[in-house]
Amino acid sequence: MRTTLPDCPEISGTALDALAAVTLARCEALRECTEHAGQITRTFLSDAMEACHGCVRGWMEGVGMTVSVDRAGNLRGYYAASDESGIDVPRLIIGSHLDSVPNGGRYDGVLGVMIGIALVEALSGTRCTFGIEVIGFSDEEGVRYGLPFIGSRALVGKLLPTHLARMDADGVAMFAALDAYASAHPKVISAQFHSATRGYLEFHIEQGPILEHAGLALGVVETVAGQSRATITFRGRSGHAGTTPMFLRRDALTAAAEWLVGVEAAAGTMPGLVATTGRISCETGAANVIPGMVCCSLDVRHSSDETRHAAVEGFLAMARSIASRRQIELEHTVEHDQPAINLNSKLIAIADQAVSQAGIPPRHMTSGAGHDAMVLAGQIPTAMIFLRSPGGLSHHPNETVLAEDVGSALRAGMNFLGLFQSYLEEPRESEPRSCTT
Ligand code: GLV
Ligand code: MN
Ligand code: MN
């Protein structure tokens, strides 16, 4: 774990293309904020995240934002509106997450936060009639507690007592980790969104191949697929690898293997369904011991909740049937059931126009990946703009993005700000008004 802050490069620039380069340089600089040297691993409330906050806070303050951390470990920078004298000055949140998967890429989440800062920088002191809050969410990937969206759930009041009681791998309960975080940050603010928030905008790499295939730099998200996560435990009987004949074994690993292959085959028959086991543990874990217990994660996604729920039920029934035939005991827990969500039609229309004004035909897309946007969308009108992912690659150290696409995203973002201002003042057919000084 890092305990010291890495050097934060001083980066400046005004033109949008220069700002795109600055944005990419900031993503690059944040590679240094990692729990393991040589890879990017940055989890909820870690020292690496603290180092990351040190850099991002400096960049936010450098463009005139007032910066705080909230009780859920979200980093929040506020760029005031032209007139802050009213009690309910409207605001737009622009954000994404600052955590990563183990050995993740440079842009998943981080890019959306850096684009938010760059858009404020591009305003160069100009104020809009609404305030802009840039949020770097503390946990979207769910690595530390096996529960995604901790930061955004907290923001919308959906971090429940059952979530707070979850333990990490070191036996630290989430509520204890959050209490320790609050004690270490005496100026911590409440983890709630401001009641005058009128919209949430998230930029994110697509993490898939569709935009690249279509030859488009940007896409407008219409729906985010729902997701289920579960843990399946196969309990067999461990025994001697040399003395136990094959027909007398109750091998938990071969049972799990049969199930994994069955899930892969079944998921492949349902259009749009994806099912993944990304984590597996096997006990005893010795070459000469028949595996007695295997735990598998299961992640299932589809844009229809009905289809997803039916698929999960089918996979569990398959596990039960394999286990019973092999005299294996089976347990399962469904840990996460996030419904699919349609984003806000008015903000989608604004995003369409913003992208189109940036010279890119707006293409609507469904996101297979989960995003903070899907949690916020339940309470705040939400839009999302995807940037093309070269090679469709993400959750991988070679994940990348094109500088020219970041430039296009900044153009679309500036258009969005102007259009959003018009929308707040009663949207009309006319051209959007620009921000006032
Ligand atoms: C987040 O990256 C997810 O979709 O798992
Ligand atoms: Mn991710
Ligand atoms: Mn992400």
Tab-separated table of N, CA and C and ligand atoms in Angstrom, residues 97 99-101 108-109 140-141 204-205 207 229 301 369-371 394-395 399, ligand 2:
chain	number	residue	atom	x	y	z
A	97	HIS	N	-16.437	7.107	-11.282
A	97	HIS	CA	-15.774	6.551	-10.093
A	97	HIS	C	-14.257	6.609	-10.201
A	99	ASP	N	-12.369	4.365	-8.211
A	99	ASP	CA	-11.795	3.057	-7.852
A	99	ASP	C	-11.582	2.231	-9.113
A	100	SER	N	-10.906	1.110	-8.953
A	100	SER	CA	-10.611	0.253	-10.117
A	100	SER	C	-10.836	-1.208	-9.745
A	101	VAL	N	-10.909	-2.043	-10.770
A	101	VAL	CA	-10.830	-3.486	-10.530
A	101	VAL	C	-9.354	-3.810	-10.266
A	108	ASP	N	-11.296	3.588	-17.010
A	108	ASP	CA	-12.601	3.142	-16.505
A	108	ASP	C	-12.937	3.961	-15.259
A	109	GLY	N	-13.898	4.847	-15.362
A	109	GLY	CA	-14.299	5.680	-14.228
A	109	GLY	C	-13.523	6.976	-14.169
A	140	GLU	N	-17.288	1.948	-7.253
A	140	GLU	CA	-18.295	1.491	-8.222
A	140	GLU	C	-18.095	0.024	-8.529
A	141	GLU	N	-16.851	-0.454	-8.393
A	141	GLU	CA	-16.522	-1.811	-8.853
A	141	GLU	C	-16.907	-2.892	-7.844
A	204	HIS	N	-18.066	8.039	-19.909
A	204	HIS	CA	-17.399	6.779	-19.556
A	204	HIS	C	-16.938	6.122	-20.852
A	205	ILE	N	-15.823	5.431	-20.787
A	205	ILE	CA	-15.460	4.639	-21.964
A	205	ILE	C	-16.525	3.549	-22.165
A	207	GLN	N	-16.245	0.468	-23.095
A	207	GLN	CA	-15.789	-0.832	-22.572
A	207	GLN	C	-16.233	-1.990	-23.453
A	229	ARG	N	-25.564	-10.472	-8.906
A	229	ARG	CA	-24.328	-11.141	-8.487
A	229	ARG	C	-24.670	-12.115	-7.372
A	301	ARG	N	-26.127	-10.536	-16.527
A	301	ARG	CA	-26.668	-9.237	-16.963
A	301	ARG	C	-27.564	-9.380	-18.195
A	369	ALA	N	-22.214	-2.745	-19.121
A	369	ALA	CA	-21.481	-2.516	-17.869
A	369	ALA	C	-22.368	-1.745	-16.911
A	370	GLY	N	-22.130	-1.939	-15.624
A	370	GLY	CA	-22.831	-1.161	-14.609
A	370	GLY	C	-22.144	0.185	-14.435
A	371	HIS	N	-22.898	1.186	-14.047
A	371	HIS	CA	-22.327	2.527	-13.858
A	371	HIS	C	-23.025	3.211	-12.709
A	394	SER	N	-11.501	-3.407	-21.901
A	394	SER	CA	-11.614	-2.726	-20.601
A	394	SER	C	-11.451	-3.758	-19.492
A	395	HIS	N	-11.340	-3.272	-18.252
A	395	HIS	CA	-10.980	-4.115	-17.108
A	395	HIS	C	-9.696	-4.866	-17.455
A	399	GLU	N	-6.333	-1.157	-21.532
A	399	GLU	CA	-7.503	-0.324	-21.855
A	399	GLU	C	-7.022	1.060	-22.304
B	2	MN	MN	-15.317	-1.117	-14.314
